[in-house]
Coordinates of C-alpha atoms in Angstrom, one line a residue:
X128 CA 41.1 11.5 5.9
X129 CA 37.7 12.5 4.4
X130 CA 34.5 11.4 5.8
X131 CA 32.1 11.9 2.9
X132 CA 33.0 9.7 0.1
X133 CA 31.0 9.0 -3.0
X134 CA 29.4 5.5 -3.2
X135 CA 30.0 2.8 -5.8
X136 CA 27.3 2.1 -8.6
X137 CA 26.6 -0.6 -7.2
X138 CA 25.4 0.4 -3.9
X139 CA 23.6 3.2 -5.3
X140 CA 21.5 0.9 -7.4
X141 CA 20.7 -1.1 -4.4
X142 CA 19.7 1.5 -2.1
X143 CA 17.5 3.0 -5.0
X144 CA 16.2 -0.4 -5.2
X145 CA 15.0 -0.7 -1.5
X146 CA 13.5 2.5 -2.1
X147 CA 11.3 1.0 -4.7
X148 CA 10.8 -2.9 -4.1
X149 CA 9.7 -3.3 -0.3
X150 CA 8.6 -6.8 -1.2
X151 CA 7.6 -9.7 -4.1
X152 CA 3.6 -7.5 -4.4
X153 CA 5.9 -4.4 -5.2
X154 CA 7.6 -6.1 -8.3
X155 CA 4.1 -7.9 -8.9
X156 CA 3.1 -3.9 -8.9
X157 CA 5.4 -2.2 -11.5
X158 CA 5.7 -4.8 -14.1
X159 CA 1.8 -4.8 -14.2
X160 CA 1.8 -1.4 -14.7
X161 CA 4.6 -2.3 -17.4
X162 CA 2.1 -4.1 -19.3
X163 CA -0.6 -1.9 -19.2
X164 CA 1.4 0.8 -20.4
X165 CA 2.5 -1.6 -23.5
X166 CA -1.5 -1.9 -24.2
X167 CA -1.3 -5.8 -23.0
X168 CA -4.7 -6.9 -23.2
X169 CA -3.9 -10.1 -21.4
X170 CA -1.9 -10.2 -18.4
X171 CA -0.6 -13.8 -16.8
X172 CA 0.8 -13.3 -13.0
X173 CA 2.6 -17.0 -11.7
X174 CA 4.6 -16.7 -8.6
X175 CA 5.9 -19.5 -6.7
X176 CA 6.6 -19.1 -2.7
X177 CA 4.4 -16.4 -2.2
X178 CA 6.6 -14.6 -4.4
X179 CA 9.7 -15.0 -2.3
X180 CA 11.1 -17.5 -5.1
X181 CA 9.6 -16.6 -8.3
X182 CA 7.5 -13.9 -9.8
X183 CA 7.0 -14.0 -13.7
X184 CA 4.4 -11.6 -15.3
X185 CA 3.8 -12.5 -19.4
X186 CA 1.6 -10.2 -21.3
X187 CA 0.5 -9.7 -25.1
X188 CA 1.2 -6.1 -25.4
X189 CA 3.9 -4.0 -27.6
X190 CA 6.8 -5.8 -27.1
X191 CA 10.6 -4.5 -27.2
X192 CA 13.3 -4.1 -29.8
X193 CA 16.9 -5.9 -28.7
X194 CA 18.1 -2.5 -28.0
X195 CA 15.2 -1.1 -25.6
X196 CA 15.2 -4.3 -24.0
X197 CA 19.1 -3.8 -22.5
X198 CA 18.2 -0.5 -22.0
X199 CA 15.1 -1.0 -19.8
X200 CA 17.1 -2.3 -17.0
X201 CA 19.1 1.1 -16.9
X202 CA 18.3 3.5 -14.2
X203 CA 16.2 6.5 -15.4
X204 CA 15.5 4.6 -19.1
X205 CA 12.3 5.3 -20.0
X206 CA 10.3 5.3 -23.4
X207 CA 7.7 7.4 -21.3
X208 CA 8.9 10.9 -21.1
X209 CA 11.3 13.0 -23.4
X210 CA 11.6 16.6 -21.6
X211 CA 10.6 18.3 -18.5
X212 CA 7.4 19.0 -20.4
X213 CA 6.3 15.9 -20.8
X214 CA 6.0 15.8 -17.0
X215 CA 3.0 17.9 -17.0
X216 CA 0.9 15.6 -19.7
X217 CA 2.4 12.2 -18.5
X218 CA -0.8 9.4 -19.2
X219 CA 1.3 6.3 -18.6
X220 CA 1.5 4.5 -15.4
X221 CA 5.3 5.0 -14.6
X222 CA 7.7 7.1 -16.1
X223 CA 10.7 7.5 -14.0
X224 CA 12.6 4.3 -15.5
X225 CA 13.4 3.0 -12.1
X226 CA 10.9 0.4 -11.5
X227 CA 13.0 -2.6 -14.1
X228 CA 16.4 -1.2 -13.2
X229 CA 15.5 -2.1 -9.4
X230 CA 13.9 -5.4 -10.1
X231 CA 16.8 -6.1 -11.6
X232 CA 19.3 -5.1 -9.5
X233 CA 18.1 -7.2 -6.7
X234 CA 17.1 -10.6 -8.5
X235 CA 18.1 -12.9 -11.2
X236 CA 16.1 -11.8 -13.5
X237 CA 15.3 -13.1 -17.5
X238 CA 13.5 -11.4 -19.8
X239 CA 11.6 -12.4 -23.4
X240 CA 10.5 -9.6 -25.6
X241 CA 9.2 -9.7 -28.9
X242 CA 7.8 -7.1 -31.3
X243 CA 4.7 -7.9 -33.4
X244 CA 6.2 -6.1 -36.5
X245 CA 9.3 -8.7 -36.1
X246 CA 9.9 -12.2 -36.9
X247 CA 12.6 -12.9 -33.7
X248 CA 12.2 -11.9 -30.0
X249 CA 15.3 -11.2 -27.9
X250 CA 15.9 -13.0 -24.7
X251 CA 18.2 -11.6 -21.1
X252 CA 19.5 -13.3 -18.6
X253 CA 20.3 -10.4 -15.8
X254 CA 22.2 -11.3 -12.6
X255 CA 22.2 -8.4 -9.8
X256 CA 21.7 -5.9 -12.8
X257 CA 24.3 -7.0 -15.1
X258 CA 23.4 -8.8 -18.3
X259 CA 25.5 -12.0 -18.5
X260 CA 23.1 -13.3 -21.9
X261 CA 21.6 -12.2 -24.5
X262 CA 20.4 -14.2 -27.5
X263 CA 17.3 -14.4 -30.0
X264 CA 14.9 -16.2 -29.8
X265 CA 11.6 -17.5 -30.7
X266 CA 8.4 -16.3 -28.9
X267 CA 4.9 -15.0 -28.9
X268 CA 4.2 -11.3 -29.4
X269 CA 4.4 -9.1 -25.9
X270 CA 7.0 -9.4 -23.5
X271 CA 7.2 -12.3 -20.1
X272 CA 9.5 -10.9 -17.3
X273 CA 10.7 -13.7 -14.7
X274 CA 12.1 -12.6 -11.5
X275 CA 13.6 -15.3 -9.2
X276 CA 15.6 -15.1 -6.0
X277 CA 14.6 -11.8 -4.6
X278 CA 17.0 -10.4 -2.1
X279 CA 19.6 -12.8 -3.0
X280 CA 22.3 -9.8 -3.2
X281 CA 20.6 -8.0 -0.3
X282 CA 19.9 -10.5 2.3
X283 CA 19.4 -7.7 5.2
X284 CA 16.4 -7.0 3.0
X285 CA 14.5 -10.4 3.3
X286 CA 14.2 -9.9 6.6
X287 CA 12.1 -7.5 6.7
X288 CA 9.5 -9.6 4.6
X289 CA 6.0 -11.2 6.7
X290 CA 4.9 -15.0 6.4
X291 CA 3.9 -16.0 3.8
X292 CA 0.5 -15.7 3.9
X293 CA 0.7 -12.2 4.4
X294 CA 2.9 -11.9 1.7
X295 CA 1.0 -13.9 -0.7
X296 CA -2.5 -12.0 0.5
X297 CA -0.4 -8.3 -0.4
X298 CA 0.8 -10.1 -4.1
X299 CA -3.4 -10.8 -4.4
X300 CA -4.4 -7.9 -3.8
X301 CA -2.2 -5.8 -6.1
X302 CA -3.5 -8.2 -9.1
X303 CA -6.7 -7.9 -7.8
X304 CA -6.6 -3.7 -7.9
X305 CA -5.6 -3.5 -11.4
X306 CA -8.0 -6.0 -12.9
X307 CA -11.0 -4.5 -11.1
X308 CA -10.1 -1.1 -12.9
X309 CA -8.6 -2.3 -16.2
X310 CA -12.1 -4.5 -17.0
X311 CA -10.2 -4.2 -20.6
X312 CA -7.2 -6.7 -19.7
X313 CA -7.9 -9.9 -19.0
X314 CA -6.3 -11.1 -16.1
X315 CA -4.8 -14.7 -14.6
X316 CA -2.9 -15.3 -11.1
X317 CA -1.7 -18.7 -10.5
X318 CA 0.6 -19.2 -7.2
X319 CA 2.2 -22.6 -7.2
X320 CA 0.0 -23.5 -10.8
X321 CA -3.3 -23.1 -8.8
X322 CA -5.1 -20.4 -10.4
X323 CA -6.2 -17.8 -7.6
X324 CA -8.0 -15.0 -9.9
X325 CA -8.8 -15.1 -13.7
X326 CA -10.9 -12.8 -15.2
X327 CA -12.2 -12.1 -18.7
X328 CA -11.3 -9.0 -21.0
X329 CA -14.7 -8.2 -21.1
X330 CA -15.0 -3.9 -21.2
X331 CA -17.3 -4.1 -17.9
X332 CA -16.5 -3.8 -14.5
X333 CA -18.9 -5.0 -13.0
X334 CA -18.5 -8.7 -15.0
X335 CA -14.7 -8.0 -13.5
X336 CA -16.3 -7.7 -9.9
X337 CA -18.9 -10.8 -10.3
X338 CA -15.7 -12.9 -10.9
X339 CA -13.6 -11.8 -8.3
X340 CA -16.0 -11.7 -5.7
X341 CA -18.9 -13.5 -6.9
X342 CA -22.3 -13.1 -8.8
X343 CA -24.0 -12.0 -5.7
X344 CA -22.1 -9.4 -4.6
X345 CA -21.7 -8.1 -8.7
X346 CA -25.3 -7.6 -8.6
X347 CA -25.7 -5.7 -5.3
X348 CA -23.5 -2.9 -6.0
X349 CA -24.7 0.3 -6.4
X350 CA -23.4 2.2 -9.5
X351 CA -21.6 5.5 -8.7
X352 CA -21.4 8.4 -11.7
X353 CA -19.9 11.8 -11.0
X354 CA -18.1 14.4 -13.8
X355 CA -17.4 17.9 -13.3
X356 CA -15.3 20.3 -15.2
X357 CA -12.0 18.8 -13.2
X358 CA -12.9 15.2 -12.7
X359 CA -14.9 12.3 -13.3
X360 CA -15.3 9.6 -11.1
X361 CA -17.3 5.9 -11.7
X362 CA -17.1 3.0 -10.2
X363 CA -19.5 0.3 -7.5

């Protein structure tokens, strides 16, 4: 009897989904990035439980058709890249397709997407990575992603999680990275509707910094400028 078989579909989308959600900041992680690569200029985090129970990210940015929203949650379905070239000149924040595919194969996920050119969004109920709904629906430009029960098909998985206030600290700080260098977005995190960070879309990092970490601190940083023919680098 052979020893090597091949593994279902199923399993192999679970594995590939440990590989890229270790825990709730991870998902809190790539459907930022999501938005930002849909040109959100306002990005709302709420997540209940520390983000054990509930994560939903809503944003103003493009927005899907019907038919690019079932695809998303595909492995390797991407509106990023087209051909091995493209992986040489890629300016997006993800382009493998896998970050939506795993989200989705280890939650219950739904999803609300709606094009600005359209008059109808489209909305997804997805269960361990299989659509089970799909209607239309009405609903503000952009696109709100809300991921509840992680683990719940992969309880070896949630064991690996922290407490909770290391959890919760780890889902902070990823929203607190991308709105210190996306001064652009405007940014809100609420965890059990208390609002924990909000800033304002306001083209200037250090206004981001003065409300994350105060007025005080804002104005003591020093400003840091470098360019060369390779890089450039700014920042406090």
């Amino acid at each position: 009897m052979p020893k090597i078989i091949l593994l279902s579909e199923d399993l192999i989308n679970k594995i590939a989904a440990g590989e890229v959600i270790e825990r709730p900041a991870s998902i809190v992680k790539e459907l930022i990035e999501n938005s930002l690569d849909a040109q959100a200029t306002k990005i709302i985090v709420e997540i209940e439980e520390c983000g054990k129970k509930r994560i939903k990210i809503t944003d103003n940015g493009e927005g899907m058709s019907p038919e690019d929203a079932e695809k998303s949650i595909l492995r390797h379905a991407t509106s990023k890249i087209r051909s091995v070239e493209d992986l040489f000149s890629i300016k997006t924040l993800g382009f493998r397709g896998e970050a939506l595919s795993s989200i989705a194969a280890v939650s219950k996920l739904s999803m609300t997407t709606k094009q600005k050119t359209t008059l109808e969004g489209s909305h997804l109920l997805i269960e361990g990575g299989n659509i089970i709904n799909k209607s239309i629906i009405a609903s503000e430009p952009g696109t709100s992603i809300d991921v509840q029960h992680i683990f719940f098909n992969t309880p070896a998985r949630k064991k690996f999680l922290k407490t909770d206030a290391v959890e919760l600290r780890h889902c902070i700080d990823a929203v607190t990275h991308y709105a210190l260098a996306n001064p652009q977005v405007a940014f809100k995190l609420f965890h059990e509707n208390t609002i924990l960070l909000a800033t304002q879309a306001l083209h200037d990092q250090r206004n981001t910094i003065a409300s994350i970490y105060g007025v005080q601190t804002a104005k003591e940083l020093l400003e840091v400028e470098y360019e060369d023919e390779q890089v450039a680098i700014n920042g406090y």
